[in-house]
mmCIF file of C-alpha atoms in Angstrom:
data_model
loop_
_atom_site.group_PDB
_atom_site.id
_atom_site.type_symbol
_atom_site.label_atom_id
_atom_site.label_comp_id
_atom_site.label_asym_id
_atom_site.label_seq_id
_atom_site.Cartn_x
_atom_site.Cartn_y
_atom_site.Cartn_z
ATOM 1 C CA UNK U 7 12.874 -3.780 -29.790
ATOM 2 C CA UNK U 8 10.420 -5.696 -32.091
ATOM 3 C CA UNK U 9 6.841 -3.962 -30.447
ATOM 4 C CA UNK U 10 4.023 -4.561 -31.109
ATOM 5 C CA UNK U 11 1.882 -2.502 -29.980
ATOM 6 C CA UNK U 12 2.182 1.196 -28.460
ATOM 7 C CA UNK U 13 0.784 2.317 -25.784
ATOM 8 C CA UNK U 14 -0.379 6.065 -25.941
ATOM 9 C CA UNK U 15 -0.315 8.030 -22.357
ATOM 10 C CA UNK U 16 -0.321 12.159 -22.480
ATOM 11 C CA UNK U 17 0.920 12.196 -26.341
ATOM 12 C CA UNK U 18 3.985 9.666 -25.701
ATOM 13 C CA UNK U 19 4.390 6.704 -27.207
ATOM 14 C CA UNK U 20 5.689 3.714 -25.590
ATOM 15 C CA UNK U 21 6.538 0.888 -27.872
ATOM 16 C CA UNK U 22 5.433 -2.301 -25.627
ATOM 17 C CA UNK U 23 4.703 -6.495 -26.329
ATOM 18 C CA UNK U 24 1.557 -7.146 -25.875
ATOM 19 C CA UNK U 25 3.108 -10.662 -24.926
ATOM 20 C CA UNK U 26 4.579 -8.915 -22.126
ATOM 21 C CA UNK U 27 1.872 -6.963 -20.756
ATOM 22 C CA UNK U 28 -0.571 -10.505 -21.157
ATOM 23 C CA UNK U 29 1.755 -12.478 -18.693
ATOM 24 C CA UNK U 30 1.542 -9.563 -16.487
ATOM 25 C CA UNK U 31 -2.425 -8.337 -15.991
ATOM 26 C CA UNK U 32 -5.355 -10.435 -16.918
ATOM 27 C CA UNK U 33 -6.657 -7.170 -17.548
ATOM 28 C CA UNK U 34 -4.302 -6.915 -20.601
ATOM 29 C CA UNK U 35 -4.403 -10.323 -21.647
ATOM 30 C CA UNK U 36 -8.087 -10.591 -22.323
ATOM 31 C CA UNK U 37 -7.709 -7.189 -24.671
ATOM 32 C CA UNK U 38 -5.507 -8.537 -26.825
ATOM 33 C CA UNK U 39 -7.204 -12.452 -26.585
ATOM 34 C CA UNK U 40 -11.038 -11.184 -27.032
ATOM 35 C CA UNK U 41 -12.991 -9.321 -29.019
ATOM 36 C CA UNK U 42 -12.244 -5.802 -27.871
ATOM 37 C CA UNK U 43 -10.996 -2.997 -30.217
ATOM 38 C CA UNK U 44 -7.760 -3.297 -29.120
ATOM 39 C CA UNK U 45 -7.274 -6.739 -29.685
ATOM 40 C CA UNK U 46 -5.607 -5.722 -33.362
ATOM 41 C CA UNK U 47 -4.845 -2.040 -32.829
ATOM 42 C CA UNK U 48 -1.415 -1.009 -33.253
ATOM 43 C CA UNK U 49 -1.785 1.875 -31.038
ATOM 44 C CA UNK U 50 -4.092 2.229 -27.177
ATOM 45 C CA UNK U 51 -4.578 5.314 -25.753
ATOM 46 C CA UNK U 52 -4.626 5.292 -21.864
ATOM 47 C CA UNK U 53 -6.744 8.763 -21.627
ATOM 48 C CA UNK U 54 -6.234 9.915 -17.868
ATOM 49 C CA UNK U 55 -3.160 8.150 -17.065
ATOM 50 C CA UNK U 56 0.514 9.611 -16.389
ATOM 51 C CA UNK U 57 3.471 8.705 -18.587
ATOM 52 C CA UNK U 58 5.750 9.081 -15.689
ATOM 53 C CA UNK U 59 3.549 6.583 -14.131
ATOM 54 C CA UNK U 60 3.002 4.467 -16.974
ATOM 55 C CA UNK U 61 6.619 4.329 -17.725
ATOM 56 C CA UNK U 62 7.336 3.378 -14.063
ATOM 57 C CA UNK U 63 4.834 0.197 -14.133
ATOM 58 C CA UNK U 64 6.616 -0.705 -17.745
ATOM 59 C CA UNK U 65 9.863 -0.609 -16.238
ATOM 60 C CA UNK U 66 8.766 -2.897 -13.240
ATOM 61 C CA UNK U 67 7.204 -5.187 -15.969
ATOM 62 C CA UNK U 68 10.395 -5.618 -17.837
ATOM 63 C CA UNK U 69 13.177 -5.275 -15.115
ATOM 64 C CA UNK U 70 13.241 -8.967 -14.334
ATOM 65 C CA UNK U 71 15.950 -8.342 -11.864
ATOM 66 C CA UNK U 72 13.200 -5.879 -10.064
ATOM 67 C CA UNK U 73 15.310 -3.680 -8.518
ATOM 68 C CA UNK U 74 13.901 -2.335 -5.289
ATOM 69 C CA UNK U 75 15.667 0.693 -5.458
ATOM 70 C CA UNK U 76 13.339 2.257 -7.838
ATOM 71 C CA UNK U 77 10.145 1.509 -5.158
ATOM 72 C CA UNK U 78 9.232 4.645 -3.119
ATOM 73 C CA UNK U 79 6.913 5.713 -0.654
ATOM 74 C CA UNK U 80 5.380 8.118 -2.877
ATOM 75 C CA UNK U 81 5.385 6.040 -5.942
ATOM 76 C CA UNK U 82 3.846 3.092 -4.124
ATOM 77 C CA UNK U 83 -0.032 4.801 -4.061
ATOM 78 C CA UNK U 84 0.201 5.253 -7.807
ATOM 79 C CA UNK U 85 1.444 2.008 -8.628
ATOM 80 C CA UNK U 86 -0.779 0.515 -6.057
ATOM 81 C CA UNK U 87 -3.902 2.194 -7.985
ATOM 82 C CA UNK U 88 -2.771 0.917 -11.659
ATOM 83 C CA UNK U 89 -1.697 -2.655 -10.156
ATOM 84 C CA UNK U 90 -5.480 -2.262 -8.815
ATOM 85 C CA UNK U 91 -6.695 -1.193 -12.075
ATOM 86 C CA UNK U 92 -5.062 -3.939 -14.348
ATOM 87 C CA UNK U 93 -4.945 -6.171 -11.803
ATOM 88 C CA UNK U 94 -0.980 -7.082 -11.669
ATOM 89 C CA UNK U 95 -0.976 -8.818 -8.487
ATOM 90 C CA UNK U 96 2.730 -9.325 -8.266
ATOM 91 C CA UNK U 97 3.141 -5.696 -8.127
ATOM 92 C CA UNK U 98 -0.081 -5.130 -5.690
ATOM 93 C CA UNK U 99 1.781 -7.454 -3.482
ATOM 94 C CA UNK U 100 5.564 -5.932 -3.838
ATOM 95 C CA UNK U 101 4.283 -2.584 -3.506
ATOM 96 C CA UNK U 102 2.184 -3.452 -0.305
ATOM 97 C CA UNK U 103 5.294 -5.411 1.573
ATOM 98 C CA UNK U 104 7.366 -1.938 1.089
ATOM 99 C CA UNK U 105 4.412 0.124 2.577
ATOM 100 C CA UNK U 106 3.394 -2.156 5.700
ATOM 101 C CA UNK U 107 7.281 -2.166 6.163
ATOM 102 C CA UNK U 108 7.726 1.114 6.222
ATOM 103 C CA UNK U 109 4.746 1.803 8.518
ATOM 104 C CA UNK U 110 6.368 0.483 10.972
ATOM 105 C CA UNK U 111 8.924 3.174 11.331
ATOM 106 C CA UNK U 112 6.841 5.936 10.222
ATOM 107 C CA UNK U 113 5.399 8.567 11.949
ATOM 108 C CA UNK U 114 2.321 7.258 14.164
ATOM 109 C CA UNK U 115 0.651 10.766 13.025
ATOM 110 C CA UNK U 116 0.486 9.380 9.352
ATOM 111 C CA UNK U 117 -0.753 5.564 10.378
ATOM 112 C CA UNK U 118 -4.259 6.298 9.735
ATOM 113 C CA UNK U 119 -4.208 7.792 6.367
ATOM 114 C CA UNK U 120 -2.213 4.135 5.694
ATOM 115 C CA UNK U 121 -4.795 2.458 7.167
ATOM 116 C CA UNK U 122 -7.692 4.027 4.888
ATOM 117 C CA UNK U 123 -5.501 3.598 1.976
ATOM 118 C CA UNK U 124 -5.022 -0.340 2.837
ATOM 119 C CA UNK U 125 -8.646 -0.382 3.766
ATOM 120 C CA UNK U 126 -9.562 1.270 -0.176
ATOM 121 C CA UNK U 127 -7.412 -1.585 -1.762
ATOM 122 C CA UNK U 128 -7.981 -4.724 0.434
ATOM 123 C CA UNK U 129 -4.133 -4.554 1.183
ATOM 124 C CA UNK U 130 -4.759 -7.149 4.398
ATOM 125 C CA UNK U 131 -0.816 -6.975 5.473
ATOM 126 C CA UNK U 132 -0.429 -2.870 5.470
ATOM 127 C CA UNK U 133 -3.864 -2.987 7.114
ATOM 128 C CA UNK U 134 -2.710 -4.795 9.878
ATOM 129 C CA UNK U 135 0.817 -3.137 10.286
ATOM 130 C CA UNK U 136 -1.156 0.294 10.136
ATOM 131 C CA UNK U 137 -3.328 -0.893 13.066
ATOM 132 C CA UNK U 138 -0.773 -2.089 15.028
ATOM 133 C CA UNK U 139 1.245 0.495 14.676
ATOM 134 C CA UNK U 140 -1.983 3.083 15.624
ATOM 135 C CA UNK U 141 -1.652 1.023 18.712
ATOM 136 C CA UNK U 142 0.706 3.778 19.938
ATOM 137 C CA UNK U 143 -1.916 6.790 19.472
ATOM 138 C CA UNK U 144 -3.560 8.225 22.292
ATOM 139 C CA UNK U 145 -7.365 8.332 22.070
ATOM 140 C CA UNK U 146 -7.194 12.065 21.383
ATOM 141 C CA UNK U 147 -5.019 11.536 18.556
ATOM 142 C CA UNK U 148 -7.164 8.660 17.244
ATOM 143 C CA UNK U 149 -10.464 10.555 17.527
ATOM 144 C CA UNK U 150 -8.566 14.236 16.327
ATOM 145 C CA UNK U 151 -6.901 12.403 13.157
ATOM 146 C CA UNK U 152 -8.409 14.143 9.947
ATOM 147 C CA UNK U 153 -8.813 10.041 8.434
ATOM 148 C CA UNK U 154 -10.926 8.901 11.946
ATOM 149 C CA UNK U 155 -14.517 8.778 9.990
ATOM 150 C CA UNK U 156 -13.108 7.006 7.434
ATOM 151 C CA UNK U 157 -11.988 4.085 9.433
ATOM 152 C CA UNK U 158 -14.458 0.893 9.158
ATOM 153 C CA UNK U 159 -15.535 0.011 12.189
ATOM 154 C CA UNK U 160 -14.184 -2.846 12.282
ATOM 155 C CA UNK U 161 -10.487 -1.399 12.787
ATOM 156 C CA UNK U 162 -11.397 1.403 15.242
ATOM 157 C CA UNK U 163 -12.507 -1.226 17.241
ATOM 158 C CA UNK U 164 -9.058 -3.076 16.730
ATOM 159 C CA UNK U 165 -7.527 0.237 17.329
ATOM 160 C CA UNK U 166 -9.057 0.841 20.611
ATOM 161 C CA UNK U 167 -8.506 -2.434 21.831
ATOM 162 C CA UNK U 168 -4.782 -2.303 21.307
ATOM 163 C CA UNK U 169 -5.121 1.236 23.008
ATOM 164 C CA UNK U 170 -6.513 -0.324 25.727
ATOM 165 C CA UNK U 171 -3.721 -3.512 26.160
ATOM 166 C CA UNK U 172 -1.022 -1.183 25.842
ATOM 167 C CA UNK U 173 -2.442 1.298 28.698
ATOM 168 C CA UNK U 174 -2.899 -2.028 30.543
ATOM 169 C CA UNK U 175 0.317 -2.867 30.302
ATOM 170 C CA UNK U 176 1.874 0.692 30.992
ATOM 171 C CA UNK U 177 -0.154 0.615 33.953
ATOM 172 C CA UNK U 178 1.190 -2.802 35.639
ATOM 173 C CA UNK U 179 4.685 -1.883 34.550
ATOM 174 C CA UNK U 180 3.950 1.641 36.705
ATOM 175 C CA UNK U 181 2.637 -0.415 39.633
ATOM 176 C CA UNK U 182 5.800 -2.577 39.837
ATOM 177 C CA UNK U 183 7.735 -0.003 39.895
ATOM 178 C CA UNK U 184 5.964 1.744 42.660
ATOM 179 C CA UNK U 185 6.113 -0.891 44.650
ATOM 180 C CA UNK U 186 9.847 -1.523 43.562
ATOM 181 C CA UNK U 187 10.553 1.971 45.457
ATOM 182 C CA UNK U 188 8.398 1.106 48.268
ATOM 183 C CA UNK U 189 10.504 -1.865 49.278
ATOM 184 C CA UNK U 190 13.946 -0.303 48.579
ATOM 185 C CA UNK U 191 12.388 2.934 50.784
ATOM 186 C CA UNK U 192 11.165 0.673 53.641
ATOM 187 C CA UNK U 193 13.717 -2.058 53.358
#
């Protein structure tokens, strides 16, 4: 009630504050505070967006209670990319705590495609859950994984290493075993 200003995404119109949308992204606030065209327009196209999407980041805006039932996997990359985009780092950092959470239960065989993702957007905490949790991969699966070239360096490196501890420790746990059976056989 009482907008003032409507945003335009895909032909719908979504009556907005710009007071609203200023607390939220510095991206917004210096539209409306300098001398850009859409400091007094009534009405701001967002040409290549998605209402659905739009209308999602709105409702995160204005829920104060921020109920974390409406956060998804799925919807996580596209409100990761407009957070990104209009820099709302309250919602960059929500949206990254609910990925590197669920990464950690996920399926190791999607890890990587995390890990680029976190890598794309600086996203430091699903970065390092995605890298632990590629701990688990063999080095086939590491090297075979469709997202392998586009890991930096930097985190293959990580990734190996972790490889390599784990084996380690698989390997001692094997040996104490063995010789677990030895003494029960002999003794």
């Amino acid at each position: 009630m009482f907008s003032d200003v409507v945003l335009v995404v895909e032909g719908q119109k979504l009556h907005v504050h710009r007071g609203t949308l200023a607390i939220w992204s510095p991206v917004f606030d210096t539209m409306f505070t300098s001398d850009f065209k859409e400091k007094n327009s009534v009405e701001i196209p967002l040409p290549g967006k998605k209402a659905d999407e739009i209308k999602l980041l709105l409702q995160i805006m204005y829920d104060t209670s921020w109920n974390r039932s409406i956060m998804t996997e799925g919807n996580c990359y596209f409100l990761l990319d407009l957070a990104h985009e209009y820099q709302i780092e309250a919602i960059i950092t929500r949206c990254e705590d609910f990925m590197a959470n669920k990464v950690k239960v996920k399926a190791k065989e999607s890890v990587l495609a995390d890990l680029v993702f976190a890598q794309t957007y600086k996203l430091e905490k699903l970065k390092l859950a995605s890298v632990t949790q590629a701990h688990c991969l063999s080095l086939d699966e590491l090297k075979n994984d469709e997202m392998f070239n586009q890991i930096q360096p930097c985190n293959v490196q990580e990734i190996m290493e972790g490889i390599i501890k784990r084996l380690q420790r698989e390997l001692q746990e094997a040996r104490r075993e063995s010789e677990e059976r030895q003494r029960r056989v002999i003794g």
